[in-house]
XYZ file of C-alpha atoms in Angstrom:
172
model
C -11.214 -4.549 26.928
C -13.597 -1.983 25.736
C -12.789 1.918 25.177
C -14.983 4.307 27.756
C -17.615 6.464 26.589
C -18.332 4.378 23.227
C -21.274 2.672 21.925
C -20.999 -0.654 21.107
C -23.663 -3.095 19.339
C -24.246 -6.145 21.471
C -24.933 -9.506 20.095
C -25.880 -13.003 21.428
C -26.476 -16.299 19.991
C -26.297 -19.600 20.773
C -22.984 -21.873 19.596
C -23.818 -25.782 19.545
C -21.385 -28.787 18.469
C -22.848 -28.716 15.222
C -22.127 -25.742 13.641
C -25.533 -25.612 11.584
C -27.475 -26.445 14.676
C -26.761 -22.576 15.941
C -29.289 -19.966 16.667
C -29.172 -16.757 14.713
C -28.222 -13.528 16.900
C -30.160 -11.677 19.047
C -29.171 -8.045 19.157
C -29.729 -5.571 22.483
C -31.452 -2.287 21.605
C -30.763 0.446 22.254
C -27.148 -0.035 21.548
C -25.423 0.591 25.558
C -22.387 2.575 25.911
C -19.644 2.355 28.287
C -19.252 4.593 30.941
C -19.403 7.292 31.654
C -21.569 7.305 28.031
C -20.788 11.409 27.332
C -19.142 12.565 24.433
C -18.514 16.639 24.306
C -19.946 18.928 20.845
C -18.181 21.997 20.444
C -21.146 24.880 20.386
C -17.814 27.172 19.357
C -17.823 31.548 19.322
C -20.938 33.207 18.450
C -22.036 36.781 17.482
C -25.707 36.336 18.423
C -27.107 35.856 21.817
C -28.494 32.467 20.628
C -26.652 29.517 19.017
C -28.468 26.097 17.355
C -26.722 22.901 18.139
C -26.752 19.147 16.422
C -25.273 16.754 18.608
C -25.097 14.631 16.710
C -27.217 11.590 18.097
C -30.127 11.389 20.735
C -29.452 12.919 24.362
C -30.590 12.450 27.093
C -29.210 15.269 28.840
C -26.700 17.708 27.980
C -25.183 20.919 29.659
C -23.130 23.540 28.632
C -19.682 23.540 29.529
C -17.632 26.757 29.380
C -14.123 27.855 29.108
C -13.836 30.762 31.877
C -16.133 33.133 32.772
C -19.326 33.959 34.879
C -21.213 34.010 31.931
C -24.569 32.730 31.880
C -26.037 29.902 29.079
C -29.417 28.453 28.912
C -30.269 25.069 27.047
C -32.874 24.909 25.312
C -34.313 21.548 23.111
C -35.296 22.196 18.719
C -38.753 21.298 18.867
C -38.316 18.479 21.393
C -35.656 17.134 19.876
C -33.342 14.707 22.018
C -30.391 15.516 19.397
C -31.145 18.991 18.062
C -30.482 21.956 21.342
C -30.323 26.131 21.125
C -28.088 27.434 23.527
C -28.961 31.163 24.866
C -26.738 33.529 26.337
C -28.860 34.270 30.170
C -27.235 37.530 31.012
C -26.463 40.015 28.630
C -28.349 40.042 25.057
C -25.029 39.299 23.204
C -22.767 36.924 21.853
C -20.164 35.067 23.551
C -16.055 34.930 22.679
C -15.417 32.243 24.658
C -15.660 27.903 23.014
C -18.734 26.698 24.114
C -19.565 22.997 24.221
C -21.944 20.742 25.079
C -21.904 18.152 27.338
C -24.152 14.838 26.229
C -25.050 11.596 27.928
C -26.214 8.897 25.795
C -30.178 7.738 26.742
C -28.685 4.368 27.650
C -27.094 5.965 30.341
C -30.414 6.882 32.250
C -30.385 3.878 35.110
C -26.774 5.060 36.049
C -27.341 8.708 35.945
C -28.853 10.715 39.021
C -32.176 12.263 38.031
C -32.784 15.938 37.188
C -35.370 17.972 38.580
C -36.248 20.235 35.903
C -39.302 21.892 37.736
C -37.124 24.619 39.257
C -38.540 27.863 39.960
C -35.959 30.567 38.258
C -34.859 33.298 41.409
C -34.863 36.982 40.154
C -31.792 38.707 38.189
C -29.623 39.442 40.960
C -28.411 42.627 39.894
C -29.945 44.818 37.108
C -27.671 48.050 36.418
C -28.644 50.879 33.867
C -24.669 50.927 31.818
C -25.675 53.377 28.984
C -28.938 56.094 28.634
C -29.587 57.695 25.773
C -32.202 60.241 24.961
C -34.417 57.663 23.386
C -32.924 54.383 24.160
C -31.134 52.350 27.408
C -28.781 49.706 27.926
C -28.866 47.151 30.663
C -26.426 44.679 32.377
C -27.909 42.158 34.507
C -27.380 38.493 36.027
C -29.710 35.808 36.267
C -30.490 34.415 39.508
C -29.005 31.112 41.121
C -31.514 29.038 38.831
C -30.342 30.053 35.167
C -30.454 26.225 34.617
C -34.217 26.189 34.810
C -35.336 24.481 31.581
C -34.848 26.821 28.445
C -34.020 30.077 30.522
C -34.102 33.145 28.682
C -34.176 36.801 29.541
C -37.628 39.075 29.254
C -37.417 42.715 29.517
C -40.354 45.284 29.665
C -40.568 48.962 30.086
C -43.399 50.876 30.882
C -44.073 55.045 31.502
C -43.933 55.275 35.284
C -47.578 56.935 34.556
C -48.839 54.159 32.995
C -49.998 50.412 33.948
C -48.859 48.125 30.918
C -45.432 46.729 30.385
C -43.996 46.606 27.283
C -41.924 43.542 26.421
C -38.511 43.194 24.577
C -37.071 39.690 24.088
C -38.633 37.087 25.863
């Protein structure tokens, strides 16, 4: 029996009664995985709004696995890599205290996994609250809409004086 979620090198050769007449082996590429063909990579906690992660091998796709809470996170490939990803806190501009993980699926599992539609339209934030204000600053709290899982979601905050027409962008 093979182990689940394990990558195997596979080769096949033809053997003959006369040992010296057998074929050289043919190797399967890419190396297949047994089902479910996924693994977990620890992201951990973060003091900043983003964390960069190397999942140690090429991934078809990855998702963020949380320990708890209603925190929202976005996951984006770094420089179109299939191995390096950036996790971004999407509900507030802060880090996180829970130990996040990435669950990734190997590319050899593409035929066995449902297709993912990454062309979702992001929803507006479900709420926006003024948390704290001073004479020169404001602190906002928001929750991204239901489709915060769209590809590379991240917040963009814009301000303008009520009498002006041009917004200034912070973040994004």
